[in-house]
PDB file of C-alpha atoms in Angstrom:
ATOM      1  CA  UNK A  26     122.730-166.976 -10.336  1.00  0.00           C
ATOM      2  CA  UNK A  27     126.151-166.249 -11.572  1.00  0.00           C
ATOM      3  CA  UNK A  28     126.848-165.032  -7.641  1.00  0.00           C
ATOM      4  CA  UNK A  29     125.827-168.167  -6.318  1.00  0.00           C
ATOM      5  CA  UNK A  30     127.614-170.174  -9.215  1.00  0.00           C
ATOM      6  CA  UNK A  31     130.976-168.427  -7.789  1.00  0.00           C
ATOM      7  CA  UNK A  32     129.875-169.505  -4.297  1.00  0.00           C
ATOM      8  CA  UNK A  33     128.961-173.248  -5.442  1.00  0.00           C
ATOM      9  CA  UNK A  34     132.933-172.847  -7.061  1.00  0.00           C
ATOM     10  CA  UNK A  35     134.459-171.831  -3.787  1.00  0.00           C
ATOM     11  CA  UNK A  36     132.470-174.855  -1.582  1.00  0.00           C
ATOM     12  CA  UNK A  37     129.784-172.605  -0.452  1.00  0.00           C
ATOM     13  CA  UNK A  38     127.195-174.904  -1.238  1.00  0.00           C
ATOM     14  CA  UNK A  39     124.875-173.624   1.591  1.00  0.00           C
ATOM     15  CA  UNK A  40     125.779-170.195   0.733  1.00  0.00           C
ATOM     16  CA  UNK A  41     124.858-170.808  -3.034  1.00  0.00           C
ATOM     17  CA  UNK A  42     121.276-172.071  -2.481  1.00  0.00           C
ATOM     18  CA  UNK A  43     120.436-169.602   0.022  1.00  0.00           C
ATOM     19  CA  UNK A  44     121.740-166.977  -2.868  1.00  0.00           C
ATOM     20  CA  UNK A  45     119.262-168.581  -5.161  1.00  0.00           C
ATOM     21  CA  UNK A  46     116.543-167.849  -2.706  1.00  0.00           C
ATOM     22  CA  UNK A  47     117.243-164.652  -1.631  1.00  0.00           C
ATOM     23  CA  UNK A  48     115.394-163.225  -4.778  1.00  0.00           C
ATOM     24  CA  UNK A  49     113.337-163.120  -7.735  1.00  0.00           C
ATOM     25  CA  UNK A  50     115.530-164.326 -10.585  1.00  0.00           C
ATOM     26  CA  UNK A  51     115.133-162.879 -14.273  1.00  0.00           C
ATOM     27  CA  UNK A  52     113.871-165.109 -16.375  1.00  0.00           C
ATOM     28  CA  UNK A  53     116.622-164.991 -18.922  1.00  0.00           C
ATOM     29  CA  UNK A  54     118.629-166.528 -15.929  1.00  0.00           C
ATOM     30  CA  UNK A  55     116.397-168.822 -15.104  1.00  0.00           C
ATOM     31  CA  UNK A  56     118.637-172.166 -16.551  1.00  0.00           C
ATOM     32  CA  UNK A  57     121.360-170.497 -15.411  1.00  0.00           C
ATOM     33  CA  UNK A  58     120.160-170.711 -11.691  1.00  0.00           C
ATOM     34  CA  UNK A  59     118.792-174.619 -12.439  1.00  0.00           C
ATOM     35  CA  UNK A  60     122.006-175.126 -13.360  1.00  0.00           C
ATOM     36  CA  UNK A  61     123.680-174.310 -10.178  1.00  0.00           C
ATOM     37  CA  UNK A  62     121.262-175.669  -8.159  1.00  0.00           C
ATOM     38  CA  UNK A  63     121.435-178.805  -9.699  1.00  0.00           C
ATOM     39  CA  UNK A  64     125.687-178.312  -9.687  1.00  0.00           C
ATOM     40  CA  UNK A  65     124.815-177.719  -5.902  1.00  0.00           C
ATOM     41  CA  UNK A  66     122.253-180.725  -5.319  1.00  0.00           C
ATOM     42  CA  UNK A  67     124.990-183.294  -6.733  1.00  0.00           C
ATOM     43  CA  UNK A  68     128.161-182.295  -5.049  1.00  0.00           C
ATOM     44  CA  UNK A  69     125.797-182.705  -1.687  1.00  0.00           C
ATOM     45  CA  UNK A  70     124.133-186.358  -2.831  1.00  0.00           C
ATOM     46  CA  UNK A  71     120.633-185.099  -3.095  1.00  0.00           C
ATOM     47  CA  UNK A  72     120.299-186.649  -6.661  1.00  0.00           C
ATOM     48  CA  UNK A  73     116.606-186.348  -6.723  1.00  0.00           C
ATOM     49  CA  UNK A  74     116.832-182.141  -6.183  1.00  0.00           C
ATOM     50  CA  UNK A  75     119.335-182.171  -8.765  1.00  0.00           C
ATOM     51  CA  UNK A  76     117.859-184.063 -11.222  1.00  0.00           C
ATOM     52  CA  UNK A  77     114.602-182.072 -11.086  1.00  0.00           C
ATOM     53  CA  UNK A  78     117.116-178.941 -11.145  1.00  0.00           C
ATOM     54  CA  UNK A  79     119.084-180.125 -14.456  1.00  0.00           C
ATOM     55  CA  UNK A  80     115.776-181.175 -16.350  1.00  0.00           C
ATOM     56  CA  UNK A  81     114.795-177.437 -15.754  1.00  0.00           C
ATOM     57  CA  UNK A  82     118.557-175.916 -16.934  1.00  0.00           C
ATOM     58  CA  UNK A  83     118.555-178.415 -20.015  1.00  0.00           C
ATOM     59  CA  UNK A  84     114.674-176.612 -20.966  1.00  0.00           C
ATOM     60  CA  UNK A  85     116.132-173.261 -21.330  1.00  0.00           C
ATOM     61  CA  UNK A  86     119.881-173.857 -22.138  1.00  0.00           C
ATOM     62  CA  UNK A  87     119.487-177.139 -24.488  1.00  0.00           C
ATOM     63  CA  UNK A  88     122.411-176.491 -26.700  1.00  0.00           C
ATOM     64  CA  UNK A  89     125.243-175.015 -23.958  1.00  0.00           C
ATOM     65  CA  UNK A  90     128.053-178.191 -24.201  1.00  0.00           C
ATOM     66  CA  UNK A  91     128.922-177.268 -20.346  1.00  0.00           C
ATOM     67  CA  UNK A  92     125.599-177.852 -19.005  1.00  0.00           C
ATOM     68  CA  UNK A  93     125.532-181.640 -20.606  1.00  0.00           C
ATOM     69  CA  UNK A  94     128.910-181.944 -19.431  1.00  0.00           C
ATOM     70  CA  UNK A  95     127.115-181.166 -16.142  1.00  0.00           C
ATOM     71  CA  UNK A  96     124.396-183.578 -16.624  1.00  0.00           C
ATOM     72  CA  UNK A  97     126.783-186.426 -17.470  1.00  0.00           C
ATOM     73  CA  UNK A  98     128.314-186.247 -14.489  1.00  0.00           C
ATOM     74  CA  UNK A  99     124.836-186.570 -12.710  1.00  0.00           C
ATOM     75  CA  UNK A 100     124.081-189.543 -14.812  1.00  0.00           C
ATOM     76  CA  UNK A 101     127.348-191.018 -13.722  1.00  0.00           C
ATOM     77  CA  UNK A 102     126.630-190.529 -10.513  1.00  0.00           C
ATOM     78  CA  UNK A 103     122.940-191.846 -11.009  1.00  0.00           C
ATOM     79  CA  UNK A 104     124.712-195.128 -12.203  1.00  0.00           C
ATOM     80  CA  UNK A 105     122.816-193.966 -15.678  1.00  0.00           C
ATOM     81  CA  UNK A 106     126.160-195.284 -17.760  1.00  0.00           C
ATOM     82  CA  UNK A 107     124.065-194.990 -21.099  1.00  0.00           C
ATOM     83  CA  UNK A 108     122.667-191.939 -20.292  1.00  0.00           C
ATOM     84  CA  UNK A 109     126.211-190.270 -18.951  1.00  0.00           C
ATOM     85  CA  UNK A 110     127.352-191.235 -22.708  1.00  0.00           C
ATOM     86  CA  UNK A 111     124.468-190.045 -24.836  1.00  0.00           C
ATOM     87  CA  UNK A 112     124.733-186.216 -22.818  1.00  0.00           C
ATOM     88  CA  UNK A 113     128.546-186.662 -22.640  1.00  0.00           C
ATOM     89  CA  UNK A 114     128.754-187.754 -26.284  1.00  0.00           C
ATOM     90  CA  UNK A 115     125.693-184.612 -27.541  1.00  0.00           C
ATOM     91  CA  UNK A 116     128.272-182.386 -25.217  1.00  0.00           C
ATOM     92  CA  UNK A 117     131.232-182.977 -27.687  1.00  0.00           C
ATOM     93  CA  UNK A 118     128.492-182.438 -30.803  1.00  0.00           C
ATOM     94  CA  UNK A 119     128.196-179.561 -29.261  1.00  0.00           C
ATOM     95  CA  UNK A 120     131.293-177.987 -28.851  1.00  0.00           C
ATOM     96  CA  UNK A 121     134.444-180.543 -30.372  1.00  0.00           C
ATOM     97  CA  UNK A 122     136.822-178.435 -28.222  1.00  0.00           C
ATOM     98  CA  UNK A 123     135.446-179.051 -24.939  1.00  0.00           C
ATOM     99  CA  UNK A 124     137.940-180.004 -22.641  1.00  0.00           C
ATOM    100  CA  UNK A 125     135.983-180.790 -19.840  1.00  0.00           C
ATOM    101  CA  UNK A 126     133.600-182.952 -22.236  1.00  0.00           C
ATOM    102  CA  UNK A 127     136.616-184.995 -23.752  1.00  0.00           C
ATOM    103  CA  UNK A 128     138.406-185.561 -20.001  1.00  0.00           C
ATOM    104  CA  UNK A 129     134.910-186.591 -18.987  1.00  0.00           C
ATOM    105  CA  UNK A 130     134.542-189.008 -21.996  1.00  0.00           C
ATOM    106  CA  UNK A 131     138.013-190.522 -21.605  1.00  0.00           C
ATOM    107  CA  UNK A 132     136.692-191.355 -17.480  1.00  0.00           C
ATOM    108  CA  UNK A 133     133.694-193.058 -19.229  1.00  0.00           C
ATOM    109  CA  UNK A 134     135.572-195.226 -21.659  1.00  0.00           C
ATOM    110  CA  UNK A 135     138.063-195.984 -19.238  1.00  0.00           C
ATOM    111  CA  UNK A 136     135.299-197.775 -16.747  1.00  0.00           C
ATOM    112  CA  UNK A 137     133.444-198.828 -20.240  1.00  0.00           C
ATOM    113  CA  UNK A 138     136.275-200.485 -23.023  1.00  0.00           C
ATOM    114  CA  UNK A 139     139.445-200.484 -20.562  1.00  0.00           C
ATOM    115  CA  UNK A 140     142.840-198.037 -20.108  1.00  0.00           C
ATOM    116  CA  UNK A 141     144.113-198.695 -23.671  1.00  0.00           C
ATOM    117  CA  UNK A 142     140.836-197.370 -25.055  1.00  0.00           C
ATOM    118  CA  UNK A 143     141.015-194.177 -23.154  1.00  0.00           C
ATOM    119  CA  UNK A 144     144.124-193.003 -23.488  1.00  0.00           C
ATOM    120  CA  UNK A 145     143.099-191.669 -27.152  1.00  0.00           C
ATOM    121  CA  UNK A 146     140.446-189.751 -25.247  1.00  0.00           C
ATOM    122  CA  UNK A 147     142.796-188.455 -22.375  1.00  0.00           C
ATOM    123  CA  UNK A 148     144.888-186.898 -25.730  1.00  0.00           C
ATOM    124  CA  UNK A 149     142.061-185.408 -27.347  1.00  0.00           C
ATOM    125  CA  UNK A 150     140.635-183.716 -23.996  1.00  0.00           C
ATOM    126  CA  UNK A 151     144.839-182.113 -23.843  1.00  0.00           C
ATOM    127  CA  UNK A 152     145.656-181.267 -27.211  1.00  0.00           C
ATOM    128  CA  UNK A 153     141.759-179.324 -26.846  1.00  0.00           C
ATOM    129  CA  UNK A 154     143.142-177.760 -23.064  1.00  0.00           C
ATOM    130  CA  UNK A 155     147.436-178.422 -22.557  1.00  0.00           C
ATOM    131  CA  UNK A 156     146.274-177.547 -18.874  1.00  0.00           C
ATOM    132  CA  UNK A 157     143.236-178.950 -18.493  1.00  0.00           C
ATOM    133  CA  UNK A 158     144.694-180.368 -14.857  1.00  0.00           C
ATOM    134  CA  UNK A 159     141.910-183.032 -14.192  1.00  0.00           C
ATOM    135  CA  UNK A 160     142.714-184.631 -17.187  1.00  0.00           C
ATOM    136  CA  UNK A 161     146.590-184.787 -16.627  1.00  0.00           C
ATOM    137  CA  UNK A 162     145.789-186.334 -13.632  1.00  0.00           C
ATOM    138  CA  UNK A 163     143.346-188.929 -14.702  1.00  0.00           C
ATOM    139  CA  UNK A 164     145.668-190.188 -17.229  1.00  0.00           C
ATOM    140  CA  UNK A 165     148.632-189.952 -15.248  1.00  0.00           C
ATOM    141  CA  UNK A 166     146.722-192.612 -13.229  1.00  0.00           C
ATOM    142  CA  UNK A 167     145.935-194.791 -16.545  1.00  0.00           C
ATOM    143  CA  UNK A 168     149.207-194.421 -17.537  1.00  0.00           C
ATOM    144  CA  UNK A 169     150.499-195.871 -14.545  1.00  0.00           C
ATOM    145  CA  UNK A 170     147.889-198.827 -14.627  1.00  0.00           C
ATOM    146  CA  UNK A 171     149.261-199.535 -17.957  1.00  0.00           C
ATOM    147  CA  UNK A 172     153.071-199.820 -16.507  1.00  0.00           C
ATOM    148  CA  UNK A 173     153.708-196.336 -18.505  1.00  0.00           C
ATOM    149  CA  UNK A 174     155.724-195.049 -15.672  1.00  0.00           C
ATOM    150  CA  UNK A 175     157.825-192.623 -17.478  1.00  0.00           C
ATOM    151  CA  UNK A 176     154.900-191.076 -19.269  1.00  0.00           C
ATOM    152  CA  UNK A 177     152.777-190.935 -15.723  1.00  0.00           C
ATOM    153  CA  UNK A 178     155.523-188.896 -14.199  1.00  0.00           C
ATOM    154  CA  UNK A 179     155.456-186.245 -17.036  1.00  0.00           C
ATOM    155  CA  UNK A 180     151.596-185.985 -16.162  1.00  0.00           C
ATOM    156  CA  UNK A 181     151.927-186.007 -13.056  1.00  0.00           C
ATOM    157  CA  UNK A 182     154.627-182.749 -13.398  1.00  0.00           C
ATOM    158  CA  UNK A 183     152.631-181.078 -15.736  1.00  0.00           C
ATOM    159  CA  UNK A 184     149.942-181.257 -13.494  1.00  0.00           C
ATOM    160  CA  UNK A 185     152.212-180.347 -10.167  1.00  0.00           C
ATOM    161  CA  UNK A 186     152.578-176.908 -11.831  1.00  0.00           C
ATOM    162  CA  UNK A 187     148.739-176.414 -12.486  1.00  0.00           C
ATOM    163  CA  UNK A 188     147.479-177.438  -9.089  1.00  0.00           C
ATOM    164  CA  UNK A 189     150.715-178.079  -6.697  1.00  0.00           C
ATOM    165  CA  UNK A 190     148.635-178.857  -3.755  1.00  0.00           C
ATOM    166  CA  UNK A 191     146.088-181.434  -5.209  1.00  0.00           C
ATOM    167  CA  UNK A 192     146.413-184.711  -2.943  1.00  0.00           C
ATOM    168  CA  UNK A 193     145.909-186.694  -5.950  1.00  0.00           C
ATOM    169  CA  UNK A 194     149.757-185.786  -7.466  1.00  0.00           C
ATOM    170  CA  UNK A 195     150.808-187.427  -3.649  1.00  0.00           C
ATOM    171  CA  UNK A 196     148.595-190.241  -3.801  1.00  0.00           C
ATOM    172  CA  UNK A 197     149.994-191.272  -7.591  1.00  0.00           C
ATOM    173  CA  UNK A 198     153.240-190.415  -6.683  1.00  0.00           C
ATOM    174  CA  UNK A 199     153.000-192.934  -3.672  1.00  0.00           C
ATOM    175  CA  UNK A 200     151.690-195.646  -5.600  1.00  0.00           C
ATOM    176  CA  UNK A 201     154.644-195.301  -8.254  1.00  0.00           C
ATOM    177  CA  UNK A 202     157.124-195.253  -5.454  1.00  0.00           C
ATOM    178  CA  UNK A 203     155.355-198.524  -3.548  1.00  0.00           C
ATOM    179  CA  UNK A 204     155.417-200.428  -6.604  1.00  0.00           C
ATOM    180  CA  UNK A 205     159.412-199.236  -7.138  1.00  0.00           C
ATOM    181  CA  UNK A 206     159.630-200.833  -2.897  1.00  0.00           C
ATOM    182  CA  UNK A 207     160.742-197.624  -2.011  1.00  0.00           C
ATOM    183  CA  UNK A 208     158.066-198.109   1.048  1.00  0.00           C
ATOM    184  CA  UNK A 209     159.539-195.158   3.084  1.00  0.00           C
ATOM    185  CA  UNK A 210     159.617-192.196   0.459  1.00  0.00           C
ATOM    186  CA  UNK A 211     155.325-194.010  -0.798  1.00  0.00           C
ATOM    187  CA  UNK A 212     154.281-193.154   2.646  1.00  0.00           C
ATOM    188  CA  UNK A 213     155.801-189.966   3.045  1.00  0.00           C
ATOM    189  CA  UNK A 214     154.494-188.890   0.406  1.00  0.00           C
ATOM    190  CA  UNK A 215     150.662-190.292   1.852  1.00  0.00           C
ATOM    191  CA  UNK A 216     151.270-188.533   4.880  1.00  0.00           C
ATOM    192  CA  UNK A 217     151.507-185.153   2.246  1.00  0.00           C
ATOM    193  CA  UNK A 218     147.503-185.455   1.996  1.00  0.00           C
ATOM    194  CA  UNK A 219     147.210-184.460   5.017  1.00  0.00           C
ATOM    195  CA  UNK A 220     143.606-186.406   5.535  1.00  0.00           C
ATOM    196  CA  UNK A 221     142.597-185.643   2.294  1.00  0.00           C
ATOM    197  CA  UNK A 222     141.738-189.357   0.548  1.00  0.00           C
ATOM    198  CA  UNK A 223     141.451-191.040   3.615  1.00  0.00           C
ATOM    199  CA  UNK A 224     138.125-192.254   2.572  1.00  0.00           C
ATOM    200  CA  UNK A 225     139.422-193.320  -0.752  1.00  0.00           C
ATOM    201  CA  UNK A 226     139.524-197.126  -1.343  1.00  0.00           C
ATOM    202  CA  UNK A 227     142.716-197.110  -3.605  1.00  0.00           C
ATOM    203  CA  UNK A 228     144.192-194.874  -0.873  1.00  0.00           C
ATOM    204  CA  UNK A 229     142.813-197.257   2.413  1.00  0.00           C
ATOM    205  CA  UNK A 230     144.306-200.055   0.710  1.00  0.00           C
TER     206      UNK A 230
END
Protein backbone atom coordinates (compact mmCIF):
# COMPACT_ATOMS: atom_id res chain seq x y z
CA UNK A 1 0.00 0.00 0.00
CA UNK A 2 2.41 2.65 0.95
CA UNK A 3 4.17 1.78 -2.73
CA UNK A 4 1.15 2.37 -4.50
CA UNK A 5 0.24 5.49 -2.26
CA UNK A 6 3.70 7.01 -3.70
CA UNK A 7 2.52 5.99 -7.18
CA UNK A 8 -1.17 7.50 -6.67
CA UNK A 9 1.25 10.85 -5.47
CA UNK A 10 3.25 10.89 -8.65
CA UNK A 11 -0.15 10.46 -11.15
CA UNK A 12 0.29 6.82 -11.51
CA UNK A 13 -3.13 6.10 -10.89
CA UNK A 14 -3.12 2.95 -13.14
CA UNK A 15 0.12 2.01 -11.75
CA UNK A 16 -1.26 2.34 -8.09
CA UNK A 17 -4.26 -0.02 -8.46
CA UNK A 18 -2.48 -2.54 -10.34
CA UNK A 19 0.14 -2.31 -7.17
CA UNK A 20 -2.79 -3.01 -4.96
CA UNK A 21 -3.49 -6.12 -6.90
CA UNK A 22 -0.37 -7.49 -7.42
CA UNK A 23 -0.54 -9.14 -3.87
CA UNK A 24 -1.89 -10.28 -0.73
CA UNK A 25 -1.91 -7.27 1.57
CA UNK A 26 -1.30 -7.63 5.48
CA UNK A 27 -4.03 -7.04 7.25
CA UNK A 28 -2.62 -4.34 9.45
CA UNK A 29 -2.47 -2.47 6.01
CA UNK A 30 -5.54 -3.22 5.02
CA UNK A 31 -7.15 0.70 5.54
CA UNK A 32 -4.14 1.80 4.44
CA UNK A 33 -4.64 0.19 0.90
CA UNK A 34 -8.69 1.33 1.05
CA UNK A 35 -7.38 4.41 1.48
CA UNK A 36 -5.47 4.70 -1.66
CA UNK A 37 -7.76 3.05 -3.61
CA UNK A 38 -10.37 5.19 -2.72
CA UNK A 39 -7.57 8.40 -3.13
CA UNK A 40 -7.22 6.61 -6.60
CA UNK A 41 -11.08 6.02 -7.45
CA UNK A 42 -11.77 9.93 -6.87
CA UNK A 43 -9.01 11.64 -8.69
CA UNK A 44 -10.36 9.26 -11.77
CA UNK A 45 -14.40 10.10 -11.16
CA UNK A 46 -15.37 6.61 -10.27
CA UNK A 47 -17.16 7.89 -7.05
CA UNK A 48 -19.01 4.72 -6.51
CA UNK A 49 -15.38 2.52 -6.26
CA UNK A 50 -14.23 5.11 -4.03
CA UNK A 51 -16.85 5.41 -1.83
CA UNK A 52 -17.04 1.65 -1.21
CA UNK A 53 -13.06 2.03 -0.84
CA UNK A 54 -13.23 4.94 1.93
CA UNK A 55 -16.14 3.18 3.96
CA UNK A 56 -13.57 0.24 4.20
CA UNK A 57 -10.31 2.74 5.21
CA UNK A 58 -12.65 4.70 7.74
CA UNK A 59 -13.45 0.75 9.45
CA UNK A 60 -9.91 0.20 10.28
CA UNK A 61 -8.36 3.75 10.53
CA UNK A 62 -11.50 5.67 12.24
CA UNK A 63 -9.52 8.16 14.18
CA UNK A 64 -6.46 9.13 11.47
CA UNK A 65 -7.50 13.19 10.78
CA UNK A 66 -5.89 12.63 7.10
CA UNK A 67 -8.12 9.95 6.06
CA UNK A 68 -11.41 12.26 6.91
CA UNK A 69 -9.65 14.95 5.32
CA UNK A 70 -9.71 12.41 2.46
CA UNK A 71 -13.27 11.58 2.79
CA UNK A 72 -14.34 15.24 2.80
CA UNK A 73 -13.05 15.80 -0.25
CA UNK A 74 -15.11 12.77 -1.65
CA UNK A 75 -18.17 14.18 -0.08
CA UNK A 76 -17.43 17.43 -1.80
CA UNK A 77 -17.14 15.93 -4.75
CA UNK A 78 -20.35 13.72 -4.10
CA UNK A 79 -22.15 17.18 -3.76
CA UNK A 80 -22.59 15.70 0.07
CA UNK A 81 -21.98 19.57 1.47
CA UNK A 82 -23.24 18.37 5.02
CA UNK A 83 -21.45 15.42 4.97
CA UNK A 84 -17.95 17.14 3.58
CA UNK A 85 -18.45 19.35 6.93
CA UNK A 86 -19.30 16.78 9.56
CA UNK A 87 -15.82 14.52 8.28
CA UNK A 88 -14.02 17.85 7.59
CA UNK A 89 -15.14 19.34 10.91
CA UNK A 90 -14.41 15.39 13.09
CA UNK A 91 -10.91 15.83 10.95
CA UNK A 92 -9.96 19.07 12.91
CA UNK A 93 -11.35 17.16 16.36
CA UNK A 94 -9.02 15.06 15.44
CA UNK A 95 -5.94 16.66 14.98
CA UNK A 96 -6.40 20.92 15.62
CA UNK A 97 -3.13 21.30 13.66
CA UNK A 98 -4.10 19.84 10.49
CA UNK A 99 -3.26 21.94 7.79
CA UNK A 100 -4.75 20.20 5.13
CA UNK A 101 -8.09 19.90 7.33
CA UNK A 102 -8.21 23.77 8.07
CA UNK A 103 -7.31 24.79 4.10
CA UNK A 104 -10.03 22.28 3.32
CA UNK A 105 -12.50 23.89 5.83
CA UNK A 106 -11.75 27.46 4.77
CA UNK A 107 -12.79 26.00 0.74
CA UNK A 108 -16.04 24.82 2.46
CA UNK A 109 -16.99 28.01 4.21
CA UNK A 110 -15.98 29.97 1.42
CA UNK A 111 -18.77 28.18 -1.04
CA UNK A 112 -21.01 27.93 2.38
CA UNK A 113 -21.04 31.70 4.46
CA UNK A 114 -19.01 33.80 1.70
CA UNK A 115 -15.05 35.16 1.33
CA UNK A 116 -15.21 37.28 4.53
CA UNK A 117 -16.10 34.16 6.51
CA UNK A 118 -13.20 32.20 5.24
CA UNK A 119 -10.51 34.18 5.44
CA UNK A 120 -10.34 33.35 9.38
CA UNK A 121 -10.09 29.77 8.19
CA UNK A 122 -7.43 30.41 5.37
CA UNK A 123 -5.29 31.96 8.70
CA UNK A 124 -5.81 29.17 10.88
CA UNK A 125 -4.91 26.42 8.10
CA UNK A 126 -1.21 28.96 7.77
CA UNK A 127 -0.37 29.85 11.12
CA UNK A 128 -0.94 25.54 11.58
CA UNK A 129 1.48 25.06 8.03
CA UNK A 130 3.40 28.83 6.92
CA UNK A 131 3.81 26.67 3.63
CA UNK A 132 0.98 24.87 3.34
CA UNK A 133 0.98 26.09 -0.64
CA UNK A 134 -2.71 25.12 -1.48
CA UNK A 135 -3.85 27.24 1.04
CA UNK A 136 -1.74 30.38 0.03
CA UNK A 137 -3.18 29.96 -3.10
CA UNK A 138 -6.79 29.58 -2.27
CA UNK A 139 -6.75 32.66 -0.31
CA UNK A 140 -4.69 34.56 -2.53
CA UNK A 141 -7.76 34.03 -4.79
CA UNK A 142 -10.31 35.23 -1.88
CA UNK A 143 -8.25 37.90 -1.22
CA UNK A 144 -8.43 39.14 -4.56
CA UNK A 145 -12.33 38.62 -4.74
CA UNK A 146 -12.45 40.79 -1.78
CA UNK A 147 -10.40 43.77 -3.69
CA UNK A 148 -7.37 42.81 -1.15
CA UNK A 149 -4.91 43.20 -3.90
CA UNK A 150 -1.91 43.97 -1.92
CA UNK A 151 -2.46 41.10 0.46
CA UNK A 152 -3.21 38.58 -2.73
CA UNK A 153 0.16 39.42 -4.14
CA UNK A 154 2.03 38.50 -0.86
CA UNK A 155 0.15 35.03 -1.23
CA UNK A 156 0.61 34.69 -4.30
CA UNK A 157 4.77 35.21 -3.65
CA UNK A 158 4.80 33.14 -0.83
CA UNK A 159 3.34 30.59 -2.74
CA UNK A 160 5.68 31.29 -6.07
CA UNK A 161 8.55 30.06 -3.84
CA UNK A 162 6.73 26.79 -2.67
CA UNK A 163 5.50 25.63 -6.03
CA UNK A 164 7.02 28.14 -8.85
CA UNK A 165 5.49 26.27 -11.63
CA UNK A 166 1.80 25.87 -10.41
CA UNK A 167 -0.49 27.45 -13.28
CA UNK A 168 -2.68 28.71 -10.67
CA UNK A 169 0.09 31.67 -9.46
CA UNK A 170 -0.31 32.65 -13.61
CA UNK A 171 -3.88 32.39 -13.75
CA UNK A 172 -4.29 34.85 -10.41
CA UNK A 173 -1.67 36.86 -11.50
CA UNK A 174 -3.59 37.42 -14.89
CA UNK A 175 -6.73 38.20 -13.37
CA UNK A 176 -5.03 40.96 -11.06
CA UNK A 177 -3.33 42.40 -14.06
CA UNK A 178 -6.83 42.33 -16.34
CA UNK A 179 -8.65 44.03 -13.73
CA UNK A 180 -5.47 46.76 -13.44
CA UNK A 181 -6.25 46.94 -17.90
CA UNK A 182 -2.91 45.94 -18.28
CA UNK A 183 -4.53 43.40 -21.05
CA UNK A 184 -1.09 42.61 -22.64
CA UNK A 185 1.14 41.60 -19.53
CA UNK A 186 -2.89 39.32 -18.16
CA UNK A 187 -2.45 37.31 -21.23
CA UNK A 188 1.06 36.76 -21.19
CA UNK A 189 0.96 35.64 -18.26
CA UNK A 190 -2.22 32.97 -19.50
CA UNK A 191 -0.15 31.91 -22.19
CA UNK A 192 2.51 30.81 -19.01
CA UNK A 193 -0.02 27.75 -18.36
CA UNK A 194 0.91 26.37 -21.09
CA UNK A 195 -2.67 24.36 -21.55
CA UNK A 196 -2.92 23.78 -18.13
CA UNK A 197 -6.61 25.43 -17.04
CA UNK A 198 -7.87 25.49 -20.31
CA UNK A 199 -10.84 23.63 -19.15
CA UNK A 200 -11.29 25.94 -16.26
CA UNK A 201 -14.41 28.19 -16.42
CA UNK A 202 -12.81 31.25 -14.57
CA UNK A 203 -9.89 30.70 -16.98
CA UNK A 204 -12.31 30.20 -20.48
CA UNK A 205 -13.92 33.27 -19.52
Amino acid sequence: PLLARAYAMQGENARALETLDSGPIIPEMIGEAAWVAGNVHLANGDLAAARDAYDRAVQDLPRVSMLWVDVARFRDASADALGARDAVDYAIELDEANSAALALKANLVRTQAGLTASLQWYDAALAADPDNAGALIDRAATLGDLGRYRDMLASLRHAATLVPGDPRLYYLQATLAARAGNYRLARSLLQRTRGAMDDVPGFML
